[in-house]
Coordinates of C-alpha atoms in Angstrom, one line a residue:
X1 CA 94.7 107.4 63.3
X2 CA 96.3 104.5 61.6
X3 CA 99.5 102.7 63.4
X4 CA 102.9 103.0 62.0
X5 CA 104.3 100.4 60.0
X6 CA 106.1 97.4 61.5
X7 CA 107.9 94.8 59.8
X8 CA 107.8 91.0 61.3
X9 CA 109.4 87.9 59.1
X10 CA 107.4 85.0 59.0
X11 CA 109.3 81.8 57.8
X12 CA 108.6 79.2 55.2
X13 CA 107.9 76.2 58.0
X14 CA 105.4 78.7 60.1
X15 CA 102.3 76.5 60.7
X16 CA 100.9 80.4 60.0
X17 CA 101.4 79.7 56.1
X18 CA 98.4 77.3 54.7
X19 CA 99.9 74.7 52.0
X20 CA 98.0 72.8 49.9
X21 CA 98.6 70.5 49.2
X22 CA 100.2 69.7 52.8
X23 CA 104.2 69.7 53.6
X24 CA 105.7 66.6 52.6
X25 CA 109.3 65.0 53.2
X26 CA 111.9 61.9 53.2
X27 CA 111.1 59.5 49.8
X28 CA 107.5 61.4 48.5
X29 CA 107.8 62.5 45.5
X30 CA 108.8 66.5 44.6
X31 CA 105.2 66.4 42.7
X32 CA 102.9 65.3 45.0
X33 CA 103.1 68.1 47.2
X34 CA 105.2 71.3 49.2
X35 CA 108.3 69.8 50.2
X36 CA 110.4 70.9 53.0
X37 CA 113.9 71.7 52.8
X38 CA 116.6 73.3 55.3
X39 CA 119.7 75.3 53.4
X40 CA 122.0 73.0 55.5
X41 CA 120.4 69.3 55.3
X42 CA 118.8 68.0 58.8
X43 CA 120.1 66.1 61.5
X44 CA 119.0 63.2 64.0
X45 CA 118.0 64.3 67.3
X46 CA 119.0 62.2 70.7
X47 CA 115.1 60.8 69.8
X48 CA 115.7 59.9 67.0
X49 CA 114.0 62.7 65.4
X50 CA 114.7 64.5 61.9
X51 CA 115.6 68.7 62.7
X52 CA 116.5 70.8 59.7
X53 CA 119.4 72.4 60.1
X54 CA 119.8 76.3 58.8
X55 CA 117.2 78.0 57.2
X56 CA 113.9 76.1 55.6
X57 CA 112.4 76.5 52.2
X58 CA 109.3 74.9 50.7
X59 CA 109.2 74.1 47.1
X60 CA 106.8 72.3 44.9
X61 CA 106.4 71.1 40.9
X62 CA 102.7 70.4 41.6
X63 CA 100.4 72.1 39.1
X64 CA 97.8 73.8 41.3
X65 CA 100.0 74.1 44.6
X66 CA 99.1 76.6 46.8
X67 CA 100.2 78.9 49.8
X68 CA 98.1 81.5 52.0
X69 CA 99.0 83.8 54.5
X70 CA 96.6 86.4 56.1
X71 CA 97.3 89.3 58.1
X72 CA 96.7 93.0 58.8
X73 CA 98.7 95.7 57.8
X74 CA 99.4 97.8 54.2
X75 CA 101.9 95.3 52.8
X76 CA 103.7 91.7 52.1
X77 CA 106.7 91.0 49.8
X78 CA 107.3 86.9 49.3
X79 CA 111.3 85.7 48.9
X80 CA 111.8 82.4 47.2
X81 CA 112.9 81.3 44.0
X82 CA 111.2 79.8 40.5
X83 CA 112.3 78.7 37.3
X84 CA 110.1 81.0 35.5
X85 CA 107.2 83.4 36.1
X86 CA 104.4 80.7 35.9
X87 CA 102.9 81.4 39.2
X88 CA 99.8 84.2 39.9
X89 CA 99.4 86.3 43.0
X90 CA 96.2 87.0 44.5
X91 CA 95.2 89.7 47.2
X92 CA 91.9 89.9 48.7
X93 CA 90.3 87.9 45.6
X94 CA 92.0 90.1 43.1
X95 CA 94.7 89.0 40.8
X96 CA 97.8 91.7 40.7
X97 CA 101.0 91.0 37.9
X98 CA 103.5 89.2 38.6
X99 CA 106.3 91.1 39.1
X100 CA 110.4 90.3 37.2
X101 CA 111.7 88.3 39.3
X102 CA 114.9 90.2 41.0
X103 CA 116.7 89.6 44.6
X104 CA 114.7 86.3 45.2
X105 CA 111.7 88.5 45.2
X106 CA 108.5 86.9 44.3
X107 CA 105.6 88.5 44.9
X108 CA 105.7 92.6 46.2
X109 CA 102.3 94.4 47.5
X110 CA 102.1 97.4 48.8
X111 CA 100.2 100.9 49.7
X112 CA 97.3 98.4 50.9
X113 CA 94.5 100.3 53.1
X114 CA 95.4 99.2 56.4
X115 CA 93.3 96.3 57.4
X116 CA 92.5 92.7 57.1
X117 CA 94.7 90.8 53.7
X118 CA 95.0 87.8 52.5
X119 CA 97.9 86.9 50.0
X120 CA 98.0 83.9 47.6
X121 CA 100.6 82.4 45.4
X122 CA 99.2 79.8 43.1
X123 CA 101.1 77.6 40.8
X124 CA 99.4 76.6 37.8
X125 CA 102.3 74.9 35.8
X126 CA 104.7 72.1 36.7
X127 CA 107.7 74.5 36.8
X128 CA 110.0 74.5 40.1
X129 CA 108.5 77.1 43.0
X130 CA 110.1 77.4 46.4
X131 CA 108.8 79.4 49.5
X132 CA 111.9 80.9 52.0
X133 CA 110.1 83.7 53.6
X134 CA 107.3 86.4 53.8
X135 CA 107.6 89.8 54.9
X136 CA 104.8 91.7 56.2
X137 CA 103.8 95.4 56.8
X138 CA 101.4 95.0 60.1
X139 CA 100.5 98.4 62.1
X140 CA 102.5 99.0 65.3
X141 CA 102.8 102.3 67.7
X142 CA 101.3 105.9 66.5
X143 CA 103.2 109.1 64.9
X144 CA 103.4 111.7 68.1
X145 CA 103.7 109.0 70.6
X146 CA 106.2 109.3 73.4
X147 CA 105.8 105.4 74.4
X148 CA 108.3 103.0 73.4
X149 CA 107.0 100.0 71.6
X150 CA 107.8 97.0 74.4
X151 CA 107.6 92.9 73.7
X152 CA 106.9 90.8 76.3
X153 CA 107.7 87.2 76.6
X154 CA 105.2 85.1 78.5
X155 CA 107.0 81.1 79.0
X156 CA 104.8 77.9 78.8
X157 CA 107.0 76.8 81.3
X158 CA 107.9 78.7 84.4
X159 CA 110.0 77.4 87.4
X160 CA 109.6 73.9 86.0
X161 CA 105.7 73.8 86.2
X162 CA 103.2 74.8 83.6
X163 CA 102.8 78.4 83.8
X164 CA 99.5 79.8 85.3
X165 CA 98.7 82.5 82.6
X166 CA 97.8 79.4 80.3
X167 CA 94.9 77.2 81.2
X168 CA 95.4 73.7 79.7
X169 CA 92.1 71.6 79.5
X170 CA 92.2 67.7 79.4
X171 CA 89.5 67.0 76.5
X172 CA 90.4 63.6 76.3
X173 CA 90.1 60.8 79.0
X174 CA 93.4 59.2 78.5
X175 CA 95.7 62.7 77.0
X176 CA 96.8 66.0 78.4
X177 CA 98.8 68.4 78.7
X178 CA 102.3 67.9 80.0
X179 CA 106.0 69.6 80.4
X180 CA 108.2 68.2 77.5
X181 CA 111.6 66.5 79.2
X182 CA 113.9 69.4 80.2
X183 CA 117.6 69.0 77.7
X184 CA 116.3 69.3 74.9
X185 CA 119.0 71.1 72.0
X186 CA 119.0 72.3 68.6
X187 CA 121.5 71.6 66.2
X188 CA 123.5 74.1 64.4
X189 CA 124.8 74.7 60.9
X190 CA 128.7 74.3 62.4
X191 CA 127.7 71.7 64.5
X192 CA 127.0 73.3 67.8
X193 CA 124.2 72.4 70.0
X194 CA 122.0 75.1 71.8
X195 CA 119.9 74.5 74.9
X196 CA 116.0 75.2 73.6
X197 CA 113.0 77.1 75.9
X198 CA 111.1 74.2 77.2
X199 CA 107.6 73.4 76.2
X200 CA 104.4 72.1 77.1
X201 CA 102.9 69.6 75.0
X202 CA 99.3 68.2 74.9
X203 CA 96.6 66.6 72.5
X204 CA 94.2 68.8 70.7
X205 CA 91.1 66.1 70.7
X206 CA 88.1 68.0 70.4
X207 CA 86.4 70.1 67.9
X208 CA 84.1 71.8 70.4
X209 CA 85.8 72.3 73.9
X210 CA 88.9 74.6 73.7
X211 CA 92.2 72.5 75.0
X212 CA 94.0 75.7 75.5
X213 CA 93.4 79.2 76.4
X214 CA 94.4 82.5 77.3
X215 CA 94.0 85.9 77.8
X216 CA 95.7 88.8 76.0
X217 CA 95.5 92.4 77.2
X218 CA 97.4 95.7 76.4
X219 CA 98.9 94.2 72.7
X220 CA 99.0 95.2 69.5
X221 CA 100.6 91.9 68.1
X222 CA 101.0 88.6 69.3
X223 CA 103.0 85.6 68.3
X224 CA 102.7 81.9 69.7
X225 CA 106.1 80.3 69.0
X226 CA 106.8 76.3 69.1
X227 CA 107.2 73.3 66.9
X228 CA 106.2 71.7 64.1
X229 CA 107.0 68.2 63.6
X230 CA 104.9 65.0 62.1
X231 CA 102.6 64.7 65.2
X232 CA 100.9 67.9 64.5
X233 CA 98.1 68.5 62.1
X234 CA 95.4 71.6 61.3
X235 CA 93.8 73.3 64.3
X236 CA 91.4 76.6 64.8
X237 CA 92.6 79.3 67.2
X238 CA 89.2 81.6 67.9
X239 CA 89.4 85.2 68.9
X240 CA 86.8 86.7 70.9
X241 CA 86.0 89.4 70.4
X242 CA 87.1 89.6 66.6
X243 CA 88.5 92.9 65.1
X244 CA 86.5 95.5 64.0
X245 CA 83.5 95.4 66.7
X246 CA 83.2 91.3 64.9
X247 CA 82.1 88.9 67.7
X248 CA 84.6 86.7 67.0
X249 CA 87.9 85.5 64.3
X250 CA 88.9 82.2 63.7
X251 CA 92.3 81.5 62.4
X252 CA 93.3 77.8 61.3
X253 CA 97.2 77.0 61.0
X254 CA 99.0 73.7 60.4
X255 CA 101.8 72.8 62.7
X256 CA 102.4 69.5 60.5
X257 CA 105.6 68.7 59.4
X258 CA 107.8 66.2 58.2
X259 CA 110.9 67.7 59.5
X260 CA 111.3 69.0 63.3
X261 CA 111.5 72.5 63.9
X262 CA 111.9 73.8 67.3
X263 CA 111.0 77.3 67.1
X264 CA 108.2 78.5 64.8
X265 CA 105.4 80.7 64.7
X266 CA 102.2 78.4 65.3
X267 CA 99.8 81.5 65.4
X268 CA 99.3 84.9 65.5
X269 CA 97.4 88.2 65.6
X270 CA 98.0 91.6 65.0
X271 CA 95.7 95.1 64.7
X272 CA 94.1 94.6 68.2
X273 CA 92.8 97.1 70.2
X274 CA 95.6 97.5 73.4
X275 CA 92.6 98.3 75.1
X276 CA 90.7 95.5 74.9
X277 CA 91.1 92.1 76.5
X278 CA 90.9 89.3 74.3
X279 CA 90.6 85.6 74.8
X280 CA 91.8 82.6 72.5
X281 CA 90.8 79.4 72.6
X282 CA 92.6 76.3 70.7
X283 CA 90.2 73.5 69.0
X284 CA 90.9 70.7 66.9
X285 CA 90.0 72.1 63.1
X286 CA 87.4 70.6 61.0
X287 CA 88.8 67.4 59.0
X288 CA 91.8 66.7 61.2
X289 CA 92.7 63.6 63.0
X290 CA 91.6 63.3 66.7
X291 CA 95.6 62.7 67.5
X292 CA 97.3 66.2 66.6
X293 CA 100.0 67.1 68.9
X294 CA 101.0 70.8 69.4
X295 CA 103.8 71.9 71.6
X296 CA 104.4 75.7 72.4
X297 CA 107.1 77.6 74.2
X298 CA 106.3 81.1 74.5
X299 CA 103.7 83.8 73.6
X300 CA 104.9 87.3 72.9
X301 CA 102.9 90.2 72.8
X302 CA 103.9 93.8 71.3
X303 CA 102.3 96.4 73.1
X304 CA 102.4 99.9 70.8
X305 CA 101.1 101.4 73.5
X306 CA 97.9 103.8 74.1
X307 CA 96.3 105.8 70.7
X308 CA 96.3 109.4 71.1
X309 CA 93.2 110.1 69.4
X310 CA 89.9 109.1 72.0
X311 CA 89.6 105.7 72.1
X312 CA 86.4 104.1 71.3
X313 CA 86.3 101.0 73.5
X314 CA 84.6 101.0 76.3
X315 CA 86.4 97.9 77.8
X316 CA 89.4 98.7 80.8
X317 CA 92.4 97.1 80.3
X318 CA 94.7 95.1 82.5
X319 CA 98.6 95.4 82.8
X320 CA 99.8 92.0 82.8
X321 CA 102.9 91.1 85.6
X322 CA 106.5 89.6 85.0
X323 CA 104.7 86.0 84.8
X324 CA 102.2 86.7 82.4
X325 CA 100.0 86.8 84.9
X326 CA 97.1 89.9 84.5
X327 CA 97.6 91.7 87.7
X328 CA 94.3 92.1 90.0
X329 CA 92.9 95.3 89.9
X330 CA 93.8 97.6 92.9
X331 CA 90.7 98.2 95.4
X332 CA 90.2 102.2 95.7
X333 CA 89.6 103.2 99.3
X334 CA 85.8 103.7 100.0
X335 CA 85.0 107.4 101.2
X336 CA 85.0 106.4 104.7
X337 CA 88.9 105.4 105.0
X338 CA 89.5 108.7 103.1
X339 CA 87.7 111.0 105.5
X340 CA 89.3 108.9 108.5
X341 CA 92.8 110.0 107.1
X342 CA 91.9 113.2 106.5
X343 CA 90.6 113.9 110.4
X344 CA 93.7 111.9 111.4
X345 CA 95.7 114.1 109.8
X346 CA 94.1 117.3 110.8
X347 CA 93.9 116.4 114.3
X348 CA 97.9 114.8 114.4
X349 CA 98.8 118.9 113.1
X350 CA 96.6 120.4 115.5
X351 CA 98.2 118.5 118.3
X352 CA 101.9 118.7 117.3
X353 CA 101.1 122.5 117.0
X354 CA 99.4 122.7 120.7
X355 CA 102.8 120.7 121.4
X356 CA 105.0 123.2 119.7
X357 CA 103.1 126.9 121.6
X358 CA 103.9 125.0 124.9
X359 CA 107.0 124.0 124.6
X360 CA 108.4 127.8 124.0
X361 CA 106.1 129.3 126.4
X362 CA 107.5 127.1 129.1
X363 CA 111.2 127.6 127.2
X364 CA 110.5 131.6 127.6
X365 CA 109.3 131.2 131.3
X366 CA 112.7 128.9 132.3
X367 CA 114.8 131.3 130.4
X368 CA 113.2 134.3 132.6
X369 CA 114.0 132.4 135.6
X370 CA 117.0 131.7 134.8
X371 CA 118.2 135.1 134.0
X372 CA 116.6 136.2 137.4
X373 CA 118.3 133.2 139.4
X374 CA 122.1 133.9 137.7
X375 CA 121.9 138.0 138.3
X376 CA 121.0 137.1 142.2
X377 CA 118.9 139.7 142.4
X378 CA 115.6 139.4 144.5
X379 CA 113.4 142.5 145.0
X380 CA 112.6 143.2 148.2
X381 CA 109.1 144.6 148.0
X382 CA 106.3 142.3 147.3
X383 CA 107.9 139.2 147.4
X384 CA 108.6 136.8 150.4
X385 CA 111.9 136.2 152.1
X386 CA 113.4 132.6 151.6
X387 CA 115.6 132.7 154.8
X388 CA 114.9 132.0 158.1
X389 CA 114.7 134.9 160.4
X390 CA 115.6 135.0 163.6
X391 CA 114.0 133.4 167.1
X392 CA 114.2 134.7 170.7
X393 CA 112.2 133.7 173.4
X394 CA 108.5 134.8 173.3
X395 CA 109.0 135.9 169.5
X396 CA 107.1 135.1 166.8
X397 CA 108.3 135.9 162.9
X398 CA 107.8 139.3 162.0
X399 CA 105.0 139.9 159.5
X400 CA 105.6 141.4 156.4
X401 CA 102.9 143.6 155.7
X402 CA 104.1 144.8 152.3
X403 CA 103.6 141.3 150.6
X404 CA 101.2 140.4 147.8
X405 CA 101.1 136.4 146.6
X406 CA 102.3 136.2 142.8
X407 CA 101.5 132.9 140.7
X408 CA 104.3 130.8 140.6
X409 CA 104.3 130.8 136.9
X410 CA 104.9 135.1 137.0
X411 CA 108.5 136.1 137.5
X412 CA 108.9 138.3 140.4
X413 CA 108.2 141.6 139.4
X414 CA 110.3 145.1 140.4
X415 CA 108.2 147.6 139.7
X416 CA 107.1 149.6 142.5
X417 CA 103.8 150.6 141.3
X418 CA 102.8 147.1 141.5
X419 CA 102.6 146.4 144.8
X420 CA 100.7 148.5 147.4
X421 CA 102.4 151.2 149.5
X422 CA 103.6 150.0 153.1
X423 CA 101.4 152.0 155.1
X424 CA 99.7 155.7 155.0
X425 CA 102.7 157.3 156.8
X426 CA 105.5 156.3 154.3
X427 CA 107.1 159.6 153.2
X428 CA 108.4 161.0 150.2
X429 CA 111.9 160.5 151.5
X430 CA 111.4 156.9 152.1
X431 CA 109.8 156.3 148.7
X432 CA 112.7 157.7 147.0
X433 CA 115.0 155.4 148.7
X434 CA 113.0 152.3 147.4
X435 CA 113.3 154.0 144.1
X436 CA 117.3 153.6 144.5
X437 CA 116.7 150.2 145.7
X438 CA 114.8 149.6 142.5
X439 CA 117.6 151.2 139.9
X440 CA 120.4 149.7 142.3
X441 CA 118.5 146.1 141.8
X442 CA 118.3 146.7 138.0
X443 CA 121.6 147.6 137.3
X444 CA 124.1 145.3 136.1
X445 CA 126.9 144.1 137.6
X446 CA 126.1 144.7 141.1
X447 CA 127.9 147.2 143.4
X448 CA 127.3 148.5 146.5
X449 CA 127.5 152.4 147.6
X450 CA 127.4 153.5 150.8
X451 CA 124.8 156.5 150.8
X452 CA 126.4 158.2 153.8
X453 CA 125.1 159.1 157.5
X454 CA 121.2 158.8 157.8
X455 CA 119.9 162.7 158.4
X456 CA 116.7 161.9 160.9
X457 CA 113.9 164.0 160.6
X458 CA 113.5 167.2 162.9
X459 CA 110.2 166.2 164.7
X460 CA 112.2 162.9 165.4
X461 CA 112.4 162.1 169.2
X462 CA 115.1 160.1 171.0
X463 CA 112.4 158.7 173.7
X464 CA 111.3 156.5 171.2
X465 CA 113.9 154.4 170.5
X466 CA 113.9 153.9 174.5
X467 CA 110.7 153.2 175.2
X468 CA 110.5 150.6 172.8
X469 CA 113.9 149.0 174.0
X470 CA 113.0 149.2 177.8
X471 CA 109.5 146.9 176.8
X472 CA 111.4 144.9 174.4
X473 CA 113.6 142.1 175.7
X474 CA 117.2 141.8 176.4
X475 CA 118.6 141.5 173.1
X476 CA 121.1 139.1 171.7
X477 CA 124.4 139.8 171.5
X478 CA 124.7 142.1 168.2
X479 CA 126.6 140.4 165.8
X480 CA 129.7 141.8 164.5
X481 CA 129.0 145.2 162.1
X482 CA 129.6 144.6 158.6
X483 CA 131.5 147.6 156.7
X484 CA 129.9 150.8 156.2
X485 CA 130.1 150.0 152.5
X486 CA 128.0 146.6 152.9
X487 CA 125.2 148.0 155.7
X488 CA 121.9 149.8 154.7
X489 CA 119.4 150.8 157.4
X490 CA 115.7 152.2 156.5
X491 CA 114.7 155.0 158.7
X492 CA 111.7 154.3 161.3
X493 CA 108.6 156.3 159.2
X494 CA 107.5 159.4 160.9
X495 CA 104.0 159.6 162.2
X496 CA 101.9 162.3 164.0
X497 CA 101.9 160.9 167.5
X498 CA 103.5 157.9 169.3
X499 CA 103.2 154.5 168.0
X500 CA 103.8 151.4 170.1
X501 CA 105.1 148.4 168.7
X502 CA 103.1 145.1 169.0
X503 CA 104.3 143.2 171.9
X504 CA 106.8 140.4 171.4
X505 CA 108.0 141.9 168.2
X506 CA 111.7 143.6 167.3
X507 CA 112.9 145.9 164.9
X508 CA 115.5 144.5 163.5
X509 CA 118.1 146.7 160.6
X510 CA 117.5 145.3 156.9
X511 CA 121.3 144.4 156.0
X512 CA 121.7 143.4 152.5
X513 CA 124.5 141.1 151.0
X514 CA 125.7 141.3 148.1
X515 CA 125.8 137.5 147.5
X516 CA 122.9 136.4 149.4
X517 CA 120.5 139.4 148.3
X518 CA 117.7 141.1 151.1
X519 CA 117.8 138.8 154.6
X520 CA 116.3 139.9 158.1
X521 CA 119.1 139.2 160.9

């Protein structure tokens, strides 16, 4: 898929356009060769220096004066002026017609194949011909595409030292490279001055070693702006890799000039492959002095962004930072970082989940207890009595044979069924009364009911009760009776024949308080 056109000016005094003969100026003679001319005259400099003021224009009278410019894209339209139509125009080695001239319009090509072009205006008479400005069709962006076409300035000159993305070589043993003074201004048509970017300037000496280069990556276009003044002279920028799978392009452009310009375009490129990284390197050209000068402020690059149809480079690209900088490619973790994570991960869930399970099984068990602890109740069978009981001389604490140890992590419990019966001789009666113990310690709020005069069995005999007080001890003084409604006393268990108490032990009633729960007295 072809790019979409894109139109870029490039003026009359870019070192981009080949003269020939070369630009002239001051006292030469119109005839001998392209001379240059600002709309607005020049001006001197704080140098010393001659800068054309406004915009520049080449003409000529020379019979055979040429001028070149080549490029790729579908089209190119020349502005100027001429006295008559005694110029020819040449594309790719073909002659086309000269078209009327209209609108300053010189020469018009277009509906090109897209690719590689190279224009010519030749002058074959001694007529006036002047050069303002070409127009060219190049390819940028594709139909379909959602990315915006972005230009990016890279500066010679960053934070007042020569910027790293460049790499200026020394081919000389006594010339360089080095930062042109900062202050420098260009003069306007109304007689302002405005501050200019600042440069880096250096000698291009040699013909073999490269004095500058740089890397391009992720561009469509690029342009290398700077001046052109009388120190400059023909160089040779070489692209590798060319365009078109070629190994390599060379471009030569002129940056001499008679008349200082500050900001031109020195050289460019456009139909690259975004995906490709390309280096240039700067040489002196063939047949130039070993003196030429170049100066260059800043390199932009259009970026069209990525084809939609497959691309066929192999090559990666690189995105390029906010200094120009290509941006080091970032190290993927190897396989045994990734499964570390992953088991780091898995195991942080698996405790936070352990966490979570025993946090609400110990919230349940506290709000059990809790509910048990603020309803005051405490069953009475199977669990053990907190309060101290009792002492008399010779005594020792009456053994509840009714208990069974519970874990201290299970609540008590009230059922009945889950502790084993007191003894064999428990009677029905008896049983039933725990079962109103049970639904009396279950019920909520709490209230007492006196269950009326205790009904003693028939077989019960009155001799027991006094023999067991005449072996017992004098008892204590009996504290002071509570109110019928508050006192509860279990009957003594019938049994087929006498049984004598252990020695040293009392019967004692079971009295139960309705804010202290079940206590021995």
């Amino acid at each position: 898929m072809d790019p979409l056109p894109y139109n870029i000016t490039i003026y009359s005094q870019s070192a981009a356009i080949l003269y020939d003969p070369s630009r002239i100026g001051g006292d030469i003679q119109l005839g001998s060769g392209w001379d240059v001319m600002y709309t607005y005259g020049t001006a001197n400099t704080s140098t010393g220096a001659q800068q054309g003021v406004g915009d520049s224009y080449l003409q000529t009278t020379r019979f055979a004066a040429s001028m070149s410019l080549t490029w790729v894209g579908t089209a190119a339209y020349v502005y100027g002026n001429s006295t008559n139509s005694s110029y020819t125009i040449d594309v790719d080695g073909s002659k086309i017609d000269t078209p009327v001239l209209e609108n300053s319009l010189l020469a018009s090509v277009t509906s090109l194949p897209y690719g590689n072009h190279t224009i010519t205006l030749s002058h074959p008479g001694t007529d006036l011909l002047a050069i303002r400005y070409v127009v060219l069709t190049i390819g940028i962006g594709y139909e379909g595409s959602s990315f915006r076409v972005r230009i990016r300035s890279v500066p010679a000159v960053l934070d007042g030292q020569a910027n790293r993305f460049f790499r200026f070589v020394k081919t000389a043993p006594v010339t360089g490279w080095a930062l042109v003074p900062d202050g420098e201004e260009e003069i306007l048509p109304d007689g302002r001055q405005r501050p200019v970017a600042r440069s880096m300037a250096g000698t291009i000496a040699s013909k073999t070693d490269p004095s500058l280069v740089f890397n391009v990556t992720n561009s469509s276009a690029f342009f290398l702006r700077g001046g052109v003044d009388g120190s400059g002279g023909p160089n040779v920028a070489t692209l590798r890799p060319g365009l078109n799978g070629a190994p390599s392009k060379a471009t030569v452009f002129n940056n001499l000039s008679p008349i200082l310009d500050y900001d031109q375009v020195l050289y460019w490129e456009s139909g690259l492959d975004r995906n490709q990284n390309y280096t240039v390197e700067i040489r002196s050209a063939e047949g130039s002095s070993s003196s030429n000068m170049m100066s260059f402020h800043t390199l932009d690059i259009i970026d069209e962004g990525p084809n939609p149809e497959p691309s066929q480079s192999n090559t990666s690209s690189a995105a390029i930072g906010p200094t120009g900088e290509p941006e080091p490619d970032r190290p993927e973790l190897p396989a045994g970082s990734v499964a570390g994570i992953t088991v780091g991960v898995v195991l942080a869930v698996i405790i936070i989940t352990i966490s979570a399970l025993w946090w609400l099984r110990r919230r349940r068990r506290n709000r059990t207890l809790g509910v048990a602890e603020a309803s005051g109740i405490t069953p009475f069978a199977g669990t053990k009595s907190d309060y101290p009981r009792q002492k008399g001389s010779g005594q020792r604490p009456k053994e509840n044979l009714n208990h069974e140890t519970e874990s201290e992590d299970t609540p008590p419990s009230l059922s009945l069924e889950s502790n084993p019966p007191p003894s064999a001789s428990v009677t029905h009666r008896a049983l039933a009364h725990l079962r109103r113990l049970r639904s009396f310690a279950t019920s909520a709020p709490i209230r007492e009911t006196d269950a009326g005069p205790v009904t003693l069995p028939p077989e019960y005999d009155h001799s027991w009760a006094a023999n067991a007080n005449a072996n017992a001890p004098t008892p204590a003084p009996a504290p002071a009776p509570a109110q019928a409604s508050t006192i509860r006393a279990l009957p003594i268990p019938p049994s087929t024949g006498p049984v004598p108490l252990p020695p040293n032990y009392k019967v004692e009633p079971i009295h139960w308080d309705q804010s202290k729960g079940p206590s021995a007295r």
